[in-house]
Amino acid sequence: MYKGLTIKPPFFEIGPKAFMYGERILKLALAADKASEKYDVRIIFTPQYTDIQMLAEATQHLLVFAQHMDPLPVGRGLGSVLPEAVKAAGAVGVMLNHAERPMTVSDLNKAIKRADEVGLVSIVCADTIEEAEAIARFSPNIIVAEPTELIGTGQPSDRKYIMETTAAIKKVNPEIQVLQGAGISNGQDVYNVIKAGADATGTTSGIMKAKDPEAMLDEMIRAVRMAWDEVHN
Amino acid sequence: MYKGLTIKPPFFEIGPKAFMYGERILKLALAADKASEKYDVRIIFTPQYTDIQMLAEATQHLLVFAQHMDPLPVGRGLGSVLPEAVKAAGAVGVMLNHAERPMTVSDLNKAIKRADEVGLVSIVCADTIEEAEAIARFSPNIIVAEPTELIGTGQPSDRKYIMETTAAIKKVNPEIQVLQGAGISNGQDVYNVIKAGADATGTTSGIMKAKDPEAMLDEMIRAVRMAWDEVHN
Amino acid sequence: MYKGLTIKPPFFEIGPKAFMYGERILKLALAADKASEKYDVRIIFTPQYTDIQMLAEATQHLLVFAQHMDPLPVGRGLGSVLPEAVKAAGAVGVMLNHAERPMTVSDLNKAIKRADEVGLVSIVCADTIEEAEAIARFSPNIIVAEPTELIGTGQPSDRKYIMETTAAIKKVNPEIQVLQGAGISNGQDVYNVIKAGADATGTTSGIMKAKDPEAMLDEMIRAVRMAWDEVHN
Amino acid sequence: MYKGLTIKPPFFEIGPKAFMYGERILKLALAADKASEKYDVRIIFTPQYTDIQMLAEATQHLLVFAQHMDPLPVGRGLGSVLPEAVKAAGAVGVMLNHAERPMTVSDLNKAIKRADEVGLVSIVCADTIEEAEAIARFSPNIIVAEPTELIGTGQPSDRKYIMETTAAIKKVNPEIQVLQGAGISNGQDVYNVIKAGADATGTTSGIMKAKDPEAMLDEMIRAVRMAWDEVHN
């Protein structure tokens, strides 16, 4: 587990996947940067690899992460995403093992070690509680408990699932942070998940497919803060 | 075949793979930019995805290409390399189907169409003459005829192989350009390949593992010009 | 191209995929064996790997093919499907590059050579006319012209598509046979495709999802014969 | 964890990979069947998929396992290895996640569940102690603790590694059995591993590349028995 950067809860992950890039993603990143400061909520932002450096340079509060990286060392590997290159471009972390980019057990283990080595926060996705427990053995910084069947459905995780996954992961390693994913469509969904006890949540479709992505982003980050304050104050 | 940019021979491809990144690749790219102008040789340069924008902005003559891209459309696809994002970052082309990043027949066909669509020169690798002929059906801009068994061996392609592959590819589509790859270790190797009739060649190890990569780069580009002038004047 | 076995048209491919196995696939294979003799139509039958030997031993007319094989040589390769093992089990051919099991350009090229080497008829799938032309360069015995978008839709290929794909493939290599796939749901669809000029067609869902698969099989093979006789007599 | 079949220690795994098939593998399987009875040592034997049924029918004591299977349900999936088909062919178990056939975290989790569901003993490979602990969360029947760097080197695992991996796995789930792999070249290596406290070991190269594979097999199984009796009597 990389110790060089601790992400203080509450936090929120925005995953542009392949929806936005270039000028458009810059606009969204600037809005996220502003919302992060305004609501005192940490935002993990995972753009296309090619946009990492631009966004890292243009923002002050945003936590720019790569969408994936390969566990290879410096050397051969055409078409790869080298951990050192991700770090050098200004990313502070990396997402691993998303359902759209699954990794083998061995590569995931190695990639988390490489993240620790080069100094990147690792956020790793798990489909089931069992997978979350297994992945916890590799000591990533954050685990995304995101039941694959919910991705893009607009149905948020419920309190029971949130409590169980968090407890199961913390039992293996209490230092691992848990992000509750899947099914976030609007501020109310965000509010519900954080109110149900989560430290963090996130979305792709909820913002990417919104009529006004920047407005939806603001609505969601505001909801994080509101629910968090109600639970923790 | 993308018609928006024609790369005038002679040209040379430098493939940093995962050997260099960040400040180090910037230094090499600047040396390549200078050599390109000095010797009037076009240089295709394929950095890590994360370095594309930096190099495209820092150079004037260099042809910055992505090492790979995925044939997906704008939308989902976490961990992918979106064609539109590659273009927006400043790349003018993309390499596809390298032996270290092989593509399925169907994905390669789609990726070449996507390159045409977003405006990227496509340079596609082939292991054998049969593969080069098959790939020629997909009308990429450039085919790299690079027998896999030679990669990294320091043994350059011979005149007979150069003539045969070029003829076989041109027979399918005379507009496709041919780059003769594999086994280039120094300026003499470069000279021999261009002197044997090639329009283009390239290297990874030859420069990446050289004691002084910038000096080797200059030696190789100079050799391209010298051999080319002897053949064509 | 393997010359040890020529499949005389008309022929028909039944692809059980992972729908049937064990006793159930044996029953269907025996019905196919009977229909092949009764209607004088060659039937390519692609069971699970584990059922190849049982079906090869239990049938007399059926052409048992593997669903896929790997281009590796004898030696290492745990989890692989070795060409020599496929042949030894009694298969007479192998399907390659189906949309559900796509192969890289290089592996497909090698696998066709391996099929020739060990003595297996190769039947290779292509998604588009361009892919069919590209694949034709590798000289397989049969190309399945099966637009991916039609798989499982119940909409058969039309006469124009049949004529164009056949001509495009034969232009590259007139010895390659063409099977027109996709969208076959019943005997009428089969009749239409053969009547439109195809030498061969086939189905998965049409038989696998039929209420009475053996009856549907008989209906389809009868339709092949009827249409073939109308066109060729 | 599948409870329908418990493999009593000591046991030994013979992995023919793609080295032997057809008549040759039958000869070896018959010798293994005989050695299993003679020395009262359970033998897991993982032939090519196409040879499973033949070997299951020809042997009485041998535990025939598939080299791999896919976690898919009955239905589509051309080129797949269906769990139900593996079971129907006579296999009693399946190997998963070998270094030559690595699986994603999610697929491995699903494949172990599928093995439980159809009634197959699961034997899962792990490269490192951390991976073994992670995989133990999925409750396979057996974990192969086989450091990838040792595969094929002829250097057996030492006592300390054996004790540590076994303890780490048993701590997660004491019902999981542990097979100590890698580097077995002859009877002496086998003796050393079992004498060092292992319940099971195995080999590929040690037998496949022996001048007389059947003689080497007998030597190794005899060594299992001898060492086991010295430790346990």
Short mmCIF file of C-alpha atoms in Angstrom, two decimals, chain D residues 8-180:
data_model
loop_
_atom_site.label_atom_id
_atom_site.label_comp_id
_atom_site.label_asym_id
_atom_site.label_seq_id
_atom_site.Cartn_x
_atom_site.Cartn_y
_atom_site.Cartn_z
CA LYS D 8 -6.70 -38.42 0.28
CA PRO D 9 -3.03 -37.42 0.61
CA PRO D 10 -0.46 -38.17 -0.54
CA PHE D 11 -1.29 -37.25 -4.11
CA PHE D 12 0.65 -36.28 -7.24
CA GLU D 13 -0.22 -34.27 -10.33
CA ILE D 14 1.02 -35.22 -13.80
CA GLY D 15 0.54 -32.43 -16.34
CA PRO D 16 0.97 -33.53 -19.95
CA LYS D 17 0.14 -30.02 -21.24
CA ALA D 18 0.54 -30.26 -25.02
CA PHE D 19 3.40 -32.77 -24.90
CA MET D 20 1.42 -36.00 -25.35
CA TYR D 21 -1.95 -36.93 -26.82
CA GLY D 22 -3.81 -39.86 -28.37
CA GLU D 23 -2.13 -43.26 -28.17
CA ARG D 24 0.96 -41.91 -26.41
CA ILE D 25 -0.99 -40.30 -23.57
CA LEU D 26 -3.08 -43.47 -23.22
CA LYS D 27 0.09 -45.47 -22.61
CA LEU D 28 1.25 -43.03 -19.95
CA ALA D 29 -2.19 -42.89 -18.32
CA LEU D 30 -2.28 -46.69 -18.04
CA ALA D 31 1.12 -46.67 -16.37
CA ALA D 32 -0.08 -43.94 -13.99
CA ASP D 33 -3.22 -45.94 -13.23
CA LYS D 34 -1.07 -48.92 -12.32
CA ALA D 35 1.35 -46.87 -10.19
CA SER D 36 -1.53 -45.24 -8.35
CA GLU D 37 -2.81 -48.62 -7.24
CA LYS D 38 0.61 -50.13 -6.60
CA TYR D 39 1.83 -47.33 -4.31
CA ASP D 40 -1.55 -46.21 -2.96
CA VAL D 41 -0.94 -42.65 -4.15
CA ARG D 42 -3.70 -40.61 -5.79
CA ILE D 43 -2.70 -39.27 -9.22
CA ILE D 44 -4.29 -36.20 -10.83
CA PHE D 45 -3.81 -36.40 -14.58
CA THR D 46 -4.57 -33.42 -16.85
CA PRO D 47 -4.64 -34.44 -20.53
CA GLN D 48 -5.74 -32.41 -23.55
CA TYR D 49 -9.54 -31.87 -23.52
CA THR D 50 -9.94 -34.21 -26.46
CA ASP D 51 -8.38 -37.10 -24.52
CA ILE D 52 -10.43 -36.80 -21.30
CA GLN D 53 -13.14 -39.30 -22.22
CA MET D 54 -10.73 -41.93 -23.55
CA LEU D 55 -8.59 -41.80 -20.41
CA ALA D 56 -11.54 -41.69 -18.02
CA GLU D 57 -12.91 -44.83 -19.65
CA ALA D 58 -9.58 -46.67 -19.85
CA THR D 59 -8.47 -46.16 -16.24
CA GLN D 60 -9.77 -47.15 -12.83
CA HIS D 61 -7.75 -45.21 -10.27
CA LEU D 62 -6.57 -42.18 -12.19
CA LEU D 63 -8.16 -38.83 -11.36
CA VAL D 64 -8.67 -37.29 -14.80
CA PHE D 65 -8.86 -33.48 -14.69
CA ALA D 66 -9.35 -30.89 -17.43
CA GLN D 67 -6.46 -28.46 -17.96
CA HIS D 68 -8.85 -25.49 -17.83
CA MET D 69 -12.49 -24.61 -18.28
CA ASP D 70 -14.45 -21.42 -18.92
CA PRO D 71 -16.96 -20.04 -16.42
CA LEU D 72 -19.71 -19.70 -19.01
CA PRO D 73 -23.21 -21.19 -18.67
CA VAL D 74 -24.78 -23.63 -21.16
CA GLY D 75 -25.54 -21.69 -24.36
CA ARG D 76 -23.40 -19.55 -26.62
CA GLY D 77 -19.62 -19.55 -26.46
CA LEU D 78 -17.92 -21.04 -29.51
CA GLY D 79 -14.45 -22.34 -28.76
CA SER D 80 -15.18 -22.53 -25.04
CA VAL D 81 -14.70 -25.40 -22.60
CA LEU D 82 -18.09 -25.86 -20.92
CA PRO D 83 -18.01 -27.15 -17.31
CA GLU D 84 -20.94 -29.52 -17.94
CA ALA D 85 -19.16 -30.98 -20.97
CA VAL D 86 -15.99 -31.57 -18.97
CA LYS D 87 -17.99 -33.40 -16.32
CA ALA D 88 -19.97 -35.43 -18.87
CA ALA D 89 -16.74 -36.56 -20.54
CA GLY D 90 -15.71 -38.23 -17.29
CA ALA D 91 -13.36 -35.71 -15.70
CA VAL D 92 -13.56 -35.52 -11.89
CA GLY D 93 -11.85 -32.17 -11.60
CA VAL D 94 -10.37 -29.15 -13.34
CA MET D 95 -7.17 -27.13 -13.10
CA LEU D 96 -7.55 -23.35 -13.15
CA ASN D 97 -5.26 -20.29 -13.37
CA HIS D 98 -2.03 -21.99 -14.40
CA ALA D 99 0.69 -19.49 -15.34
CA GLU D 100 0.29 -20.58 -18.98
CA ARG D 101 -3.49 -20.02 -18.79
CA PRO D 102 -4.03 -17.20 -16.29
CA MET D 103 -7.55 -16.14 -15.41
CA THR D 104 -9.00 -12.81 -14.38
CA VAL D 105 -9.99 -12.46 -10.73
CA SER D 106 -13.64 -12.47 -11.68
CA ASP D 107 -13.50 -15.44 -14.07
CA LEU D 108 -11.54 -17.49 -11.56
CA ASN D 109 -14.12 -16.78 -8.87
CA LYS D 110 -16.92 -17.81 -11.25
CA ALA D 111 -15.13 -20.90 -12.55
CA ILE D 112 -14.62 -22.26 -9.02
CA LYS D 113 -18.34 -21.75 -8.36
CA ARG D 114 -19.15 -23.52 -11.63
CA ALA D 115 -16.88 -26.42 -10.63
CA ASP D 116 -18.77 -26.73 -7.34
CA GLU D 117 -22.05 -26.56 -9.20
CA VAL D 118 -21.37 -29.27 -11.77
CA GLY D 119 -19.36 -31.44 -9.37
CA LEU D 120 -15.70 -31.03 -10.24
CA VAL D 121 -12.75 -30.84 -7.85
CA SER D 122 -10.94 -27.52 -8.46
CA ILE D 123 -7.14 -27.26 -8.34
CA VAL D 124 -5.98 -23.67 -8.67
CA CYS D 125 -2.46 -22.37 -9.28
CA ALA D 126 -0.89 -19.46 -7.39
CA ASP D 127 2.40 -17.73 -8.16
CA THR D 128 3.10 -16.19 -4.79
CA ILE D 129 1.99 -16.61 -1.18
CA GLU D 130 -0.15 -13.47 -1.50
CA GLU D 131 -1.90 -14.93 -4.52
CA ALA D 132 -2.44 -18.20 -2.70
CA GLU D 133 -4.08 -16.33 0.20
CA ALA D 134 -6.24 -14.32 -2.17
CA ILE D 135 -7.33 -17.40 -4.11
CA ALA D 136 -8.06 -19.25 -0.86
CA ARG D 137 -10.99 -16.80 -0.42
CA PHE D 138 -12.67 -18.48 -3.39
CA SER D 139 -12.55 -21.86 -1.60
CA PRO D 140 -11.10 -24.16 -4.25
CA ASN D 141 -10.41 -27.76 -3.22
CA ILE D 142 -6.66 -27.59 -3.86
CA ILE D 143 -4.16 -24.78 -4.33
CA VAL D 144 -0.93 -25.36 -6.22
CA ALA D 145 1.75 -23.24 -4.59
CA GLU D 146 4.08 -23.01 -7.53
CA PRO D 147 6.40 -20.01 -7.75
CA THR D 148 6.37 -19.18 -11.48
CA GLU D 149 10.09 -18.47 -11.51
CA LEU D 150 10.77 -22.14 -10.67
CA ILE D 151 8.63 -23.73 -13.41
CA GLY D 152 10.83 -26.01 -15.46
CA THR D 153 14.05 -25.11 -13.64
CA GLY D 154 14.60 -28.34 -11.78
CA GLN D 155 14.85 -26.55 -8.43
CA PRO D 156 12.32 -27.83 -5.90
CA SER D 157 10.58 -25.69 -3.31
CA ASP D 158 12.33 -25.70 0.04
CA ARG D 159 10.94 -26.61 3.45
CA LYS D 160 10.51 -23.04 4.60
CA TYR D 161 8.47 -22.09 1.54
CA ILE D 162 6.38 -25.24 1.93
CA MET D 163 5.61 -24.54 5.58
CA GLU D 164 4.81 -20.88 5.00
CA THR D 165 2.53 -21.35 2.02
CA THR D 166 0.68 -24.21 3.66
CA ALA D 167 0.16 -22.23 6.86
CA ALA D 168 -0.95 -19.11 4.99
CA ILE D 169 -3.53 -21.02 2.95
CA LYS D 170 -4.83 -23.11 5.87
CA LYS D 171 -5.25 -19.91 7.90
CA VAL D 172 -7.75 -18.61 5.35
CA ASN D 173 -9.49 -21.97 4.97
CA PRO D 174 -8.15 -25.13 6.66
CA GLU D 175 -10.08 -27.40 4.30
CA ILE D 176 -8.05 -26.37 1.27
CA GLN D 177 -5.36 -28.89 0.31
CA VAL D 178 -1.95 -27.69 -0.86
CA LEU D 179 0.13 -29.10 -3.68
CA GLN D 180 3.78 -27.97 -3.78
#
